[in-house]
PDB file of C-alpha atoms and ligand atoms in Angstrom:
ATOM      1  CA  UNK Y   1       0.000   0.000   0.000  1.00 37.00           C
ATOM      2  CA  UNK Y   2       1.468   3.422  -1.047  1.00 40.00           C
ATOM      3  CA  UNK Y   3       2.335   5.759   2.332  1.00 42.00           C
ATOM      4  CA  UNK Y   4       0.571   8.680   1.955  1.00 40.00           C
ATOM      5  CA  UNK Y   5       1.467   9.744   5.103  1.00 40.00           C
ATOM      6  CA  UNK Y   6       3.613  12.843   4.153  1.00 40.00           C
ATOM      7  CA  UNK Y   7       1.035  14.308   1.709  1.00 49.00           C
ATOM      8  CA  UNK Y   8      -1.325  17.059   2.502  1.00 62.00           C
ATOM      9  CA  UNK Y   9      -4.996  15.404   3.659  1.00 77.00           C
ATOM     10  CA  UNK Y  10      -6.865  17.869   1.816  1.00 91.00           C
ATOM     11  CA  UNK Y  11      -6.668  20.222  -1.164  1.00 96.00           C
ATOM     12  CA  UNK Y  12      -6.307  23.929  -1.491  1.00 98.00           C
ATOM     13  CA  UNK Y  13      -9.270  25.247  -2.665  1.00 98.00           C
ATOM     14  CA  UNK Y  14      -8.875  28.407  -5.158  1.00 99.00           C
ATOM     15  CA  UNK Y  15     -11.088  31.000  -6.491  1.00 99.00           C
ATOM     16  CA  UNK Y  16     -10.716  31.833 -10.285  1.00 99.00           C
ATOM     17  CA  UNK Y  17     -12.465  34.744 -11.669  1.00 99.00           C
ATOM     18  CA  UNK Y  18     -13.163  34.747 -15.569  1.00 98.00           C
ATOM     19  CA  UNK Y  19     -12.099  31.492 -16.347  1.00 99.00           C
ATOM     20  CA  UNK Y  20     -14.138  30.469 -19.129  1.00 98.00           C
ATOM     21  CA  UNK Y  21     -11.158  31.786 -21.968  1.00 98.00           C
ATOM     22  CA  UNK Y  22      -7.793  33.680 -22.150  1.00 98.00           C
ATOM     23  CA  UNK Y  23      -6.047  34.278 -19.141  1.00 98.00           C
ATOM     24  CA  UNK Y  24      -8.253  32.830 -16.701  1.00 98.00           C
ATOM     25  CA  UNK Y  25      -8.522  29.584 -18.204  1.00 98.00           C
ATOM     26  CA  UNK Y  26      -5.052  29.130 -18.506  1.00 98.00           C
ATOM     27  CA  UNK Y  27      -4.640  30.210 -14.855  1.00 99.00           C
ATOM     28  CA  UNK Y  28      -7.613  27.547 -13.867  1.00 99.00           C
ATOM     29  CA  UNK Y  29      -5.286  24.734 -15.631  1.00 98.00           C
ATOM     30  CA  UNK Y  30      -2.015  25.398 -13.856  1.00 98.00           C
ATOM     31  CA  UNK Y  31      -3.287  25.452 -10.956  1.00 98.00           C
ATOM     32  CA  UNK Y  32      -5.542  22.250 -11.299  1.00 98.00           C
ATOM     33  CA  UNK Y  33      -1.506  20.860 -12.489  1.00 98.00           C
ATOM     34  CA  UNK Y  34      -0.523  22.013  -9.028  1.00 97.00           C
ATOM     35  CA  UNK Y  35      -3.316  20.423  -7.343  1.00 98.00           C
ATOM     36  CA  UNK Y  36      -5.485  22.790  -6.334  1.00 98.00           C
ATOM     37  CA  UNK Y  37      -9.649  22.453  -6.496  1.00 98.00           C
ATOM     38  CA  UNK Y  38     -10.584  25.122  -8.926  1.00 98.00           C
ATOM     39  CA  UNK Y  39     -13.840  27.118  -8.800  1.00 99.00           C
ATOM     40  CA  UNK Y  40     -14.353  27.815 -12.212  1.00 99.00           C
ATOM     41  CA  UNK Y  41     -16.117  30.732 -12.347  1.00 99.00           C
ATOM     42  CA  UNK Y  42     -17.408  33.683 -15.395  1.00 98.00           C
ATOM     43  CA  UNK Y  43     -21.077  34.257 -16.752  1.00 98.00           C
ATOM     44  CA  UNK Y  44     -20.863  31.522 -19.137  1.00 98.00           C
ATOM     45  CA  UNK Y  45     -21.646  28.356 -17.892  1.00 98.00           C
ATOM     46  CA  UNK Y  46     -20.716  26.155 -21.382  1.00 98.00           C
ATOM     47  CA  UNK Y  47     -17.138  26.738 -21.487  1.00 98.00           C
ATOM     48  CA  UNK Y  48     -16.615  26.582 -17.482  1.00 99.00           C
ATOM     49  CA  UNK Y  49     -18.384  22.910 -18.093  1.00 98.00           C
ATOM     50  CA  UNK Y  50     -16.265  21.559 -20.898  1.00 98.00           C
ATOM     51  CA  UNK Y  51     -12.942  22.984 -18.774  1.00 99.00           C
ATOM     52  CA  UNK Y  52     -13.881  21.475 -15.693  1.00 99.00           C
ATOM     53  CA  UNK Y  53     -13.896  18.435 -17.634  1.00 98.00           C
ATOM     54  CA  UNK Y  54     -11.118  18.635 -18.826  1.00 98.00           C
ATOM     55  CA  UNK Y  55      -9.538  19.422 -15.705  1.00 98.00           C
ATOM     56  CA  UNK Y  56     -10.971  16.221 -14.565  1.00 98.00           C
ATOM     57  CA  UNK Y  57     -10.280  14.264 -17.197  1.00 98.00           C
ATOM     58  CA  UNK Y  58      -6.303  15.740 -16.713  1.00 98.00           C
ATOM     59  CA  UNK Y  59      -6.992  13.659 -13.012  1.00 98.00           C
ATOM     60  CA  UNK Y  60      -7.789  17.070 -11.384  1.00 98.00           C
ATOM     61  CA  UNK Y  61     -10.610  18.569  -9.500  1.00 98.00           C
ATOM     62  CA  UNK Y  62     -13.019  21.282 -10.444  1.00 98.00           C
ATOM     63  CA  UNK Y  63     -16.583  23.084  -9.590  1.00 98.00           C
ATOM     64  CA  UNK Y  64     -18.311  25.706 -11.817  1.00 98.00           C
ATOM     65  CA  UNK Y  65     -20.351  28.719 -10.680  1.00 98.00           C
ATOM     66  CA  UNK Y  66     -21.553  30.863 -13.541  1.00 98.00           C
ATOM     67  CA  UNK Y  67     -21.770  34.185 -12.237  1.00 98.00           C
ATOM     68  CA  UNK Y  68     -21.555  37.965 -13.170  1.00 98.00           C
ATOM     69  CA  UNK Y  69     -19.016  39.674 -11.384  1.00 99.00           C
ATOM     70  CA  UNK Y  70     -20.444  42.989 -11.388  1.00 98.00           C
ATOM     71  CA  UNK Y  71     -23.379  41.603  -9.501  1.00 98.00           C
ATOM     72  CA  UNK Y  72     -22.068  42.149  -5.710  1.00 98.00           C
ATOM     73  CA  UNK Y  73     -24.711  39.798  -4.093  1.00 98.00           C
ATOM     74  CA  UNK Y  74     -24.416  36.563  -6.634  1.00 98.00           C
ATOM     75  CA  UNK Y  75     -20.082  37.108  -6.364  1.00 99.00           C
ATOM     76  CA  UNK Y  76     -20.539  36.936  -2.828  1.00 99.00           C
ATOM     77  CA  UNK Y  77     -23.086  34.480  -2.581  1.00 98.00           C
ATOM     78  CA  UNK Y  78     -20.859  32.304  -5.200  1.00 98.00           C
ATOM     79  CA  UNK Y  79     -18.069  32.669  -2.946  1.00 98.00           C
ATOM     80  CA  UNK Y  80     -20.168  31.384   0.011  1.00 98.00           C
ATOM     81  CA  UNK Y  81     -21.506  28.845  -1.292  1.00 98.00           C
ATOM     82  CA  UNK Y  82     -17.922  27.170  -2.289  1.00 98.00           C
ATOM     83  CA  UNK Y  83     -16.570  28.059   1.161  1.00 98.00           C
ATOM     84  CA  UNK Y  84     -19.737  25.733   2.752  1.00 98.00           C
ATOM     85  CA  UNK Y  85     -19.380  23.159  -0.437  1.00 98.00           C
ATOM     86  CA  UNK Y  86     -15.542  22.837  -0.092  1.00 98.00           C
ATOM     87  CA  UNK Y  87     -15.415  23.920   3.524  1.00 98.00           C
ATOM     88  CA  UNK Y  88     -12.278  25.958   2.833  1.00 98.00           C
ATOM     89  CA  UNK Y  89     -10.980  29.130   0.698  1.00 98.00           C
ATOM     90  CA  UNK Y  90      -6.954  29.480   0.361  1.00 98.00           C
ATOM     91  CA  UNK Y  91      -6.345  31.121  -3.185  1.00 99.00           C
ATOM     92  CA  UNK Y  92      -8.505  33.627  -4.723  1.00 99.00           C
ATOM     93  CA  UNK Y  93      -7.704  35.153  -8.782  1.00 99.00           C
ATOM     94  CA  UNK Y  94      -9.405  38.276  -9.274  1.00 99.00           C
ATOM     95  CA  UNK Y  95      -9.118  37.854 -13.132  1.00 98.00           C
ATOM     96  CA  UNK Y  96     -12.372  38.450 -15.056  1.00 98.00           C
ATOM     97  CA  UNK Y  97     -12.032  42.157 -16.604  1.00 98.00           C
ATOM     98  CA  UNK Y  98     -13.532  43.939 -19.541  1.00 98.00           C
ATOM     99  CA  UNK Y  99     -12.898  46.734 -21.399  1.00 98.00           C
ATOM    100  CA  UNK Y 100     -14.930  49.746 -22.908  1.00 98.00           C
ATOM    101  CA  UNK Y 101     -12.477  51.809 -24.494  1.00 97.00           C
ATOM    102  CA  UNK Y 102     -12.818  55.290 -25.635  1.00 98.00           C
ATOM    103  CA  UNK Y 103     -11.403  59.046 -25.399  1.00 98.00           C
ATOM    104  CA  UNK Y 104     -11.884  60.642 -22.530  1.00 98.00           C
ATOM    105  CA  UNK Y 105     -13.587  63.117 -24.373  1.00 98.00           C
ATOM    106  CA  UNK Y 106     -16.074  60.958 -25.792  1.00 98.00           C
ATOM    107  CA  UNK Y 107     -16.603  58.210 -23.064  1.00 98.00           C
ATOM    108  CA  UNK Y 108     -20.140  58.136 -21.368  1.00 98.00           C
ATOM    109  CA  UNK Y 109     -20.494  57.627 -17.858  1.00 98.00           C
ATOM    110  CA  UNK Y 110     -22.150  54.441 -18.453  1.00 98.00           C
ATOM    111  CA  UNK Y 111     -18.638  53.323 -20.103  1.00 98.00           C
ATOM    112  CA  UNK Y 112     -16.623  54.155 -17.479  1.00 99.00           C
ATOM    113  CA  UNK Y 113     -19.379  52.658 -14.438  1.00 98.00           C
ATOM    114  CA  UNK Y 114     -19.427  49.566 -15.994  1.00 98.00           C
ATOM    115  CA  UNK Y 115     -15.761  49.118 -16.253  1.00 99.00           C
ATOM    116  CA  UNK Y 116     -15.250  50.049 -12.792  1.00 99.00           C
ATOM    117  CA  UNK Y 117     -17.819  48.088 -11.596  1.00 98.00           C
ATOM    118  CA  UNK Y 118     -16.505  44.768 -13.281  1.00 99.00           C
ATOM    119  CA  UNK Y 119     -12.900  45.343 -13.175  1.00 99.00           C
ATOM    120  CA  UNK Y 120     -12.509  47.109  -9.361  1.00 99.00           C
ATOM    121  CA  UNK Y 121     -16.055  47.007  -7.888  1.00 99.00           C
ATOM    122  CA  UNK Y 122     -16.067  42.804  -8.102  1.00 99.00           C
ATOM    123  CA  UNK Y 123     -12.163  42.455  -6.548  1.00 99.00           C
ATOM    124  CA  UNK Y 124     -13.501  44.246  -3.704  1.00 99.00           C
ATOM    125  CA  UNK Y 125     -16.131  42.379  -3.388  1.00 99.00           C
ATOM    126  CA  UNK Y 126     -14.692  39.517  -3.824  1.00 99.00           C
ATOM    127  CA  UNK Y 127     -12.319  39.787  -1.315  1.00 99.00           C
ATOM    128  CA  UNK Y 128     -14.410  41.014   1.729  1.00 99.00           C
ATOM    129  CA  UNK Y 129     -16.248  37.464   1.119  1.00 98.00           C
ATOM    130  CA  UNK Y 130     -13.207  35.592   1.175  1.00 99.00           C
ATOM    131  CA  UNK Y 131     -11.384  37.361   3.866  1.00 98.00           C
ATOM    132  CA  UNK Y 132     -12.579  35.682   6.640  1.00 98.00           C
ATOM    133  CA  UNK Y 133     -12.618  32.119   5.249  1.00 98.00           C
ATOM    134  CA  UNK Y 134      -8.860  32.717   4.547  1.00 98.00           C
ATOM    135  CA  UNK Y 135      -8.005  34.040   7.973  1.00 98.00           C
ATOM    136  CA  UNK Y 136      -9.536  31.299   9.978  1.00 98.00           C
ATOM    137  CA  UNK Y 137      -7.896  28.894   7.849  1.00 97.00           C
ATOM    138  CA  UNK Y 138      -4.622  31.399   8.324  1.00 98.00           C
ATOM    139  CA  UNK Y 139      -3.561  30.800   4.911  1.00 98.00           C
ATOM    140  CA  UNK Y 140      -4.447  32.795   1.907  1.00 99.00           C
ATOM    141  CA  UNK Y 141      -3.331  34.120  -1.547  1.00 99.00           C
ATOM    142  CA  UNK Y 142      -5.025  36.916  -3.268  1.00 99.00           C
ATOM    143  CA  UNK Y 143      -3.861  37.747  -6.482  1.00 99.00           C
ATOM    144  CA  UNK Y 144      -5.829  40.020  -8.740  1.00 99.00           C
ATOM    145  CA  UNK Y 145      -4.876  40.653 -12.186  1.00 99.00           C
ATOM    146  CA  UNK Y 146      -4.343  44.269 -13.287  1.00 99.00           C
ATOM    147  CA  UNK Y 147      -2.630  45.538 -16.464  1.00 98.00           C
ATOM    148  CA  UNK Y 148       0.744  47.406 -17.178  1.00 98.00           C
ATOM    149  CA  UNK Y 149      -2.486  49.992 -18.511  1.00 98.00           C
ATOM    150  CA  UNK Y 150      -2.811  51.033 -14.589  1.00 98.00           C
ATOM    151  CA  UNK Y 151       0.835  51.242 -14.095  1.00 98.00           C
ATOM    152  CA  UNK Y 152       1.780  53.416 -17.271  1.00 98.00           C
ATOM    153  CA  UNK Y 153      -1.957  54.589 -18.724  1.00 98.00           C
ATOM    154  CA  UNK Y 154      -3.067  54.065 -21.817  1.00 96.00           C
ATOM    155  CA  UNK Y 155      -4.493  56.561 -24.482  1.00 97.00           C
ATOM    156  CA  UNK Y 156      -8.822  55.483 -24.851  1.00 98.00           C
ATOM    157  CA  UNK Y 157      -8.387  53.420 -21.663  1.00 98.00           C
ATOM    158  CA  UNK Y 158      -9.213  55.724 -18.802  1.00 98.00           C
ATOM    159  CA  UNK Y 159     -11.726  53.747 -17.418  1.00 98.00           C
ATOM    160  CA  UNK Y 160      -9.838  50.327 -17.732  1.00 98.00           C
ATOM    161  CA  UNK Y 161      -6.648  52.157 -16.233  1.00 98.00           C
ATOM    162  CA  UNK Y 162      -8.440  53.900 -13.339  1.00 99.00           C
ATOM    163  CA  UNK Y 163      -9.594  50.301 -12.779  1.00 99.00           C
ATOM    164  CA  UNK Y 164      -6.642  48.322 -12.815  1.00 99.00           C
ATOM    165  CA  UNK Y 165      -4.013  51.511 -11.149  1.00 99.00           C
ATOM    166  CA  UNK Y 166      -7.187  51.201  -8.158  1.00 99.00           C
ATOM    167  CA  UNK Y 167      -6.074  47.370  -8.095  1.00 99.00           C
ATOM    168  CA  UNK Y 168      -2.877  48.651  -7.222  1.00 99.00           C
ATOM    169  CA  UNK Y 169      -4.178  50.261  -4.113  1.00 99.00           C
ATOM    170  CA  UNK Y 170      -6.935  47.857  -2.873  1.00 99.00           C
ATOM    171  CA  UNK Y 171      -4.334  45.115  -2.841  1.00 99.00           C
ATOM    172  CA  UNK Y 172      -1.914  47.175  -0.879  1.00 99.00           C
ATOM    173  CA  UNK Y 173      -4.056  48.055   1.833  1.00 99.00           C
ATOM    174  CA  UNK Y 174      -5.270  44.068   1.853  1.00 98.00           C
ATOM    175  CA  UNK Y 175      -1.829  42.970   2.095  1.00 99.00           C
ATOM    176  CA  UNK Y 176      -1.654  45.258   4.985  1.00 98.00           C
ATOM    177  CA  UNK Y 177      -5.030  44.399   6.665  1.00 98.00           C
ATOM    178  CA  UNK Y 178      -4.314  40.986   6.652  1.00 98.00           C
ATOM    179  CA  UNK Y 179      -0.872  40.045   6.276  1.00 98.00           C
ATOM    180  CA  UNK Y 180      -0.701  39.019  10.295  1.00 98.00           C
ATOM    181  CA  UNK Y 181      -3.210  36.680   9.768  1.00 98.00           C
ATOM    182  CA  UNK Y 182      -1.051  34.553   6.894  1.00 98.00           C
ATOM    183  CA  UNK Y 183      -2.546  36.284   4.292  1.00 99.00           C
ATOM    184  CA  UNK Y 184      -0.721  37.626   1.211  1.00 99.00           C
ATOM    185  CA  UNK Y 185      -2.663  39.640  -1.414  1.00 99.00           C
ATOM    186  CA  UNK Y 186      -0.297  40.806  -5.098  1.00 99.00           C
ATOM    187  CA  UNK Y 187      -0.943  42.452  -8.348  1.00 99.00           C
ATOM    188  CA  UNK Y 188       0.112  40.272 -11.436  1.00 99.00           C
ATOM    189  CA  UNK Y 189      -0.033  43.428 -14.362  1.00 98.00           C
ATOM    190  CA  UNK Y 190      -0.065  41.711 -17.955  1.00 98.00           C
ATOM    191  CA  UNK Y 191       1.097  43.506 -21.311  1.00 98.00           C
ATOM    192  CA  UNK Y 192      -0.176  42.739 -24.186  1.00 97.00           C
ATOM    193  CA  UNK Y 193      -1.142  39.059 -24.402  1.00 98.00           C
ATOM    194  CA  UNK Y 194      -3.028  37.067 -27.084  1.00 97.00           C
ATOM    195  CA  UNK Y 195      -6.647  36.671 -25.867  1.00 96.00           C
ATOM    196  CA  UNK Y 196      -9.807  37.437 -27.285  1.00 95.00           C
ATOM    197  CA  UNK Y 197      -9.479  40.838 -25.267  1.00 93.00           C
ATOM    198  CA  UNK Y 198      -6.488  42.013 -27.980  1.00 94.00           C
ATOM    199  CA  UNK Y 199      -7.574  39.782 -31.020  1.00 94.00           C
ATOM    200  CA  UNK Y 200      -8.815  42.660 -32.905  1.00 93.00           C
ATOM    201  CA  UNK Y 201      -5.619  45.134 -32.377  1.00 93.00           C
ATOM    202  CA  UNK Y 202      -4.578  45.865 -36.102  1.00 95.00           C
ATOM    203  CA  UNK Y 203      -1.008  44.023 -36.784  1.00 95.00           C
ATOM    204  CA  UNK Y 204       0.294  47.528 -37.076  1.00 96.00           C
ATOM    205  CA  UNK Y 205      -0.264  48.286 -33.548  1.00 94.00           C
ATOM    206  CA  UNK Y 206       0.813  44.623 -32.094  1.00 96.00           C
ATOM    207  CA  UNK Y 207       4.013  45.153 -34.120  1.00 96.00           C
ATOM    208  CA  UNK Y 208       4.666  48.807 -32.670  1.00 96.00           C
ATOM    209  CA  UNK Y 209       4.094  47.273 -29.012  1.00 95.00           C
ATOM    210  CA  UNK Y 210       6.625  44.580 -30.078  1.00 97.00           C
ATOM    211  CA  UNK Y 211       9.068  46.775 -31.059  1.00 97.00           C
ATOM    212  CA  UNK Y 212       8.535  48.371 -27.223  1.00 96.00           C
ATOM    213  CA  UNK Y 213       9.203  45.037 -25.667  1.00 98.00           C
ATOM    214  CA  UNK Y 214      12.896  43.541 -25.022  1.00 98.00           C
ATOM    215  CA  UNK Y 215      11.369  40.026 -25.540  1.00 98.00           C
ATOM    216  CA  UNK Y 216       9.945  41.164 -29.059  1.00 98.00           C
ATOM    217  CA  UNK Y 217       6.803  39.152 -28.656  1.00 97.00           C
ATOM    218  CA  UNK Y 218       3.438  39.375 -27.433  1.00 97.00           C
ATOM    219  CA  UNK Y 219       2.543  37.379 -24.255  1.00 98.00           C
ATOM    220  CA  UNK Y 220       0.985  33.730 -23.602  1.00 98.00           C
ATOM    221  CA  UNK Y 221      -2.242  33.137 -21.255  1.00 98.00           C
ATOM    222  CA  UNK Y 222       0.402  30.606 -19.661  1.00 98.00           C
ATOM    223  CA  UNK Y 223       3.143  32.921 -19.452  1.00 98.00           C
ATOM    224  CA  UNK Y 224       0.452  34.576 -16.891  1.00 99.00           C
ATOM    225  CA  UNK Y 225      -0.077  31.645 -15.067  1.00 99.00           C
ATOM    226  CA  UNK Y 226       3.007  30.769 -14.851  1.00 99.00           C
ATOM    227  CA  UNK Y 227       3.288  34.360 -12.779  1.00 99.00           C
ATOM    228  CA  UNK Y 228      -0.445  33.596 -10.866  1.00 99.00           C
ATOM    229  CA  UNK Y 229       1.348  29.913  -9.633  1.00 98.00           C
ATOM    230  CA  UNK Y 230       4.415  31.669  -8.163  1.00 98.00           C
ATOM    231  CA  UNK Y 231       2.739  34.597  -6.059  1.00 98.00           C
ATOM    232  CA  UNK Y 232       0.209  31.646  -4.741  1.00 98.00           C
ATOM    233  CA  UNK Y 233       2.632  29.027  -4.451  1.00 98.00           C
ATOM    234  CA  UNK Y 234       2.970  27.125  -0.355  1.00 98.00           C
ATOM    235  CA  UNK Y 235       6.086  28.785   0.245  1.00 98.00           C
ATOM    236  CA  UNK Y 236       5.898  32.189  -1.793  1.00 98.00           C
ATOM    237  CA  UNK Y 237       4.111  33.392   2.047  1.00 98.00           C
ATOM    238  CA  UNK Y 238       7.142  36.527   2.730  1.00 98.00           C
ATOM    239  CA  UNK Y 239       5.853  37.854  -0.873  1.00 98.00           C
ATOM    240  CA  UNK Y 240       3.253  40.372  -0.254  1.00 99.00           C
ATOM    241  CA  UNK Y 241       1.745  43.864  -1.459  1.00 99.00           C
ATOM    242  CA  UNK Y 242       3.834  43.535  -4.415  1.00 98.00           C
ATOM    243  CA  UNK Y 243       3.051  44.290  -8.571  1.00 98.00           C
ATOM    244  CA  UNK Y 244       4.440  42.194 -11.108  1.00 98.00           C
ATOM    245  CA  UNK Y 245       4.104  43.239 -14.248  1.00 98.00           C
ATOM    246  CA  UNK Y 246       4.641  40.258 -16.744  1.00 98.00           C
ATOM    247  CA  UNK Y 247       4.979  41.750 -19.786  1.00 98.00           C
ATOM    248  CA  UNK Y 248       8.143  41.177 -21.923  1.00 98.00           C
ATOM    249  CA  UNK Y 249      10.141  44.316 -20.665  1.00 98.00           C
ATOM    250  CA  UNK Y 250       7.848  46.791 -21.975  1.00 98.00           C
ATOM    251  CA  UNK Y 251       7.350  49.057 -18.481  1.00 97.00           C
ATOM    252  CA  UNK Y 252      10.430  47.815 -16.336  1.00 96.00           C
ATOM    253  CA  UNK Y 253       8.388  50.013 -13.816  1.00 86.00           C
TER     254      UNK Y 253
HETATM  255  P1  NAP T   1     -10.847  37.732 -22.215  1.00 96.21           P
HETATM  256  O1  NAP T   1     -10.216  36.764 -23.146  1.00 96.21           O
HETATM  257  O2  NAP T   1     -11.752  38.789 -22.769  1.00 96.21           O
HETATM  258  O3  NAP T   1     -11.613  36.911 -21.079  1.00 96.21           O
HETATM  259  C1  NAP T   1     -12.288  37.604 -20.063  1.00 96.21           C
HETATM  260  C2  NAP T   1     -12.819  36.604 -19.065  1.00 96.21           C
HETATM  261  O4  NAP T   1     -13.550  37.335 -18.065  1.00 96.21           O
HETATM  262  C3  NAP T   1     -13.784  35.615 -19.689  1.00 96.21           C
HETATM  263  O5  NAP T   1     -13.680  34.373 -19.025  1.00 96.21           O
HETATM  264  C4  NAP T   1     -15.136  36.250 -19.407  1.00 96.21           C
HETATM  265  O6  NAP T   1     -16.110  35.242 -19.389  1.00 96.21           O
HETATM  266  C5  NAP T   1     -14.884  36.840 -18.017  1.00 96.21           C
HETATM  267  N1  NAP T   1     -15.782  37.939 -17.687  1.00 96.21           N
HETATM  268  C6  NAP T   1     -15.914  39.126 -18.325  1.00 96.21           C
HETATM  269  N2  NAP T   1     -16.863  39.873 -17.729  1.00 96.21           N
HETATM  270  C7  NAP T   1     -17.320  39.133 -16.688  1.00 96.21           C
HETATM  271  C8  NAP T   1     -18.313  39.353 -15.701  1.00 96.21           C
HETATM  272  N3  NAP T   1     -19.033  40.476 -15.655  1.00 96.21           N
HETATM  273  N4  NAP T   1     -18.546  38.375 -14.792  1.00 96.21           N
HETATM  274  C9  NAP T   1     -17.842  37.213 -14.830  1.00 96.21           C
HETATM  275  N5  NAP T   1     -16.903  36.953 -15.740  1.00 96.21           N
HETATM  276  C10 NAP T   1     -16.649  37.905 -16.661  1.00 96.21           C
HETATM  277  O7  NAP T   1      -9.757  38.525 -21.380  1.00 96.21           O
HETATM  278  P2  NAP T   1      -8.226  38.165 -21.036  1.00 96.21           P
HETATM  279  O8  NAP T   1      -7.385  38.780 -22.064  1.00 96.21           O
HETATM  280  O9  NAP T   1      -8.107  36.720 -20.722  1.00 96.21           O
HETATM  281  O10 NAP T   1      -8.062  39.062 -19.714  1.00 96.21           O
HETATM  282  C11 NAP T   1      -8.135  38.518 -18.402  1.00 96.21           C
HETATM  283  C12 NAP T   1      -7.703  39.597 -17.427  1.00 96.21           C
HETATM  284  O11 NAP T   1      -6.395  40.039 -17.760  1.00 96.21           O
HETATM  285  C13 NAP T   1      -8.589  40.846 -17.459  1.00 96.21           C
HETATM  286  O12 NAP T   1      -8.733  41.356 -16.144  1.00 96.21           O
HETATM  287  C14 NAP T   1      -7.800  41.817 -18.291  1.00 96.21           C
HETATM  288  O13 NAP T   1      -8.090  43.152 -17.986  1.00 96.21           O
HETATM  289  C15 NAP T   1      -6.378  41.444 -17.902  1.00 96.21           C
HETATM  290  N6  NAP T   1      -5.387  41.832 -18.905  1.00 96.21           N
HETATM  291  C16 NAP T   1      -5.382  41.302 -20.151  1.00 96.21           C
HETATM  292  C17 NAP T   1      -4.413  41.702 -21.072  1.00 96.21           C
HETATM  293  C18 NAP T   1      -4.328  41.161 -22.461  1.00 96.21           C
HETATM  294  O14 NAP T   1      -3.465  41.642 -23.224  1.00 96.21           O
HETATM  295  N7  NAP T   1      -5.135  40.194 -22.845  1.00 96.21           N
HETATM  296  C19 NAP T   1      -3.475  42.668 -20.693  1.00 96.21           C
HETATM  297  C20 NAP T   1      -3.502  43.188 -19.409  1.00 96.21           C
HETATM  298  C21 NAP T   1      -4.461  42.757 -18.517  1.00 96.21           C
HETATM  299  P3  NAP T   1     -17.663  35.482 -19.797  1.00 96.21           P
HETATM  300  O15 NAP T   1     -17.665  36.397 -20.969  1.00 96.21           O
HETATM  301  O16 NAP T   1     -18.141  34.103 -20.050  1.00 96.21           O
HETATM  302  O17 NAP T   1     -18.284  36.066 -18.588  1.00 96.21           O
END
């Protein structure tokens, strides 16, 4: 009979906003590889099936809550629900963003609401549901993705980059709220990776922001979660308040 006595008797459980495609999805996978429950979670339920699936099929575990994000009450209550289903939270990705780009001049207040809403509103959310699961467990990564957009700005993006530079701030203050209680909360801040979010970018434009970049190439949803595994990794616990932006070289901010 194989000792088992060494391994852990129970799986993390993590939290993965906006995994149905792109970055989330890819985050969802690694950290299935690395043995962590996922709660799949974005408004679609279709996709967040066939990955669990997948997962599964991979010999990992996985739940699905379709959910919108910008709906406080149904985040929280999704969040609540996998805390009494799993009976633990330890890893929460604040991932699912959109974007409603325009100029300042010309963007509505509806525009820039919604982006708030879904891209800083939800993490905020979010994280006041998971908080306490996390501290009595004293154990917990948060890790919200931002964008090297809130670090730098971006012309026609100044309701995405308000969103993702407030990141910065809410995850600062969390790392300081809760740190004592063995609770770490970063910023992973992406460049330009190829998702459906930067599909449509002319070639022109992906080959200017190339040109930017010492690694001369646009980034992979794994390269992300290959970021997303190290900030929430067992031992990465002294690593805290912190933004990493992944993103070839093209900030170095
Ligand atoms: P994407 O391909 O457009 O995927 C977005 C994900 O978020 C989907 O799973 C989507 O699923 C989910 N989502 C959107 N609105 C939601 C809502 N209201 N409630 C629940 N889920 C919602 O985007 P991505 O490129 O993977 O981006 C992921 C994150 O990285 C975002 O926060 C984005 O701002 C950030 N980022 C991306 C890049 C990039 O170059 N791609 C760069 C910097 C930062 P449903 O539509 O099914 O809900």
């Amino acid at each position: 009979m194989a000792d088992n006595s060494t391994q852990e008797d129970f799986k993390r459980v993590a939290f993965v906003t906006g995994a149905s495609r792109g970055i989330g999805r890819a985050i969802a996978k690694r950290l299935a590889n690395e043995n962590r429950h996922v709660v799949l979670v974005s408004r679609t339920e279709s996709p967040l099936n066939d990955l669990a699936h997948e997962i599964e099929q991979a010999g990992g575990s996985a739940s699905v809550r379709a959910v919108d994000v910008g709906d406080g009450e149904a985040l929280a209550g999704a969040i609540e629900s996998a805390v009494k289903e799993l009976g633990r939270l330890d890893i929460l990705v604040n991932n699912a963003g959109i974007t409603r780009d325009n100029l300042v001049l010309r963007m509505s207040d509806e525009e820039f609401d919604d982006v708030i809403r879904v891209n800083l509103r939800s993490v905020f959310v979010a994280i006041r549901a998971a908080a306490r699961p996390m501290m009595k467990g004293r154990f917990g990564r948060i890790v919200n993705i931002a964008s090297t957009s809130g670090l730098v700005g971006n012309a026609g993006q100044a309701n995405y980059a308000a969103s993702k530079a407030g990141l910065v701030g809410l995850t600062r203050t969390i790392a300081r709220e809760l740190g004592s209680k063995g609770v770490t909360a970063n910023v992973i801040a992406p460049g330009f990776i190829e998702t459906d979010m930067t599909a449509n970018l002319p070639d022109q434009v992906k080959d200017g922001v190339k040109a930017m970049m010492a690694l001369r190439r646009l980034g992979t949803p794994e390269d992300i979660a290959a970021a997303v595994a190290y900030v929430s990794a067992e031992d990465a616990g002294f690593l805290t308040g912190q933004v990493i932006a992944v993103d070839g070289g093209l900030t170095m901010c």
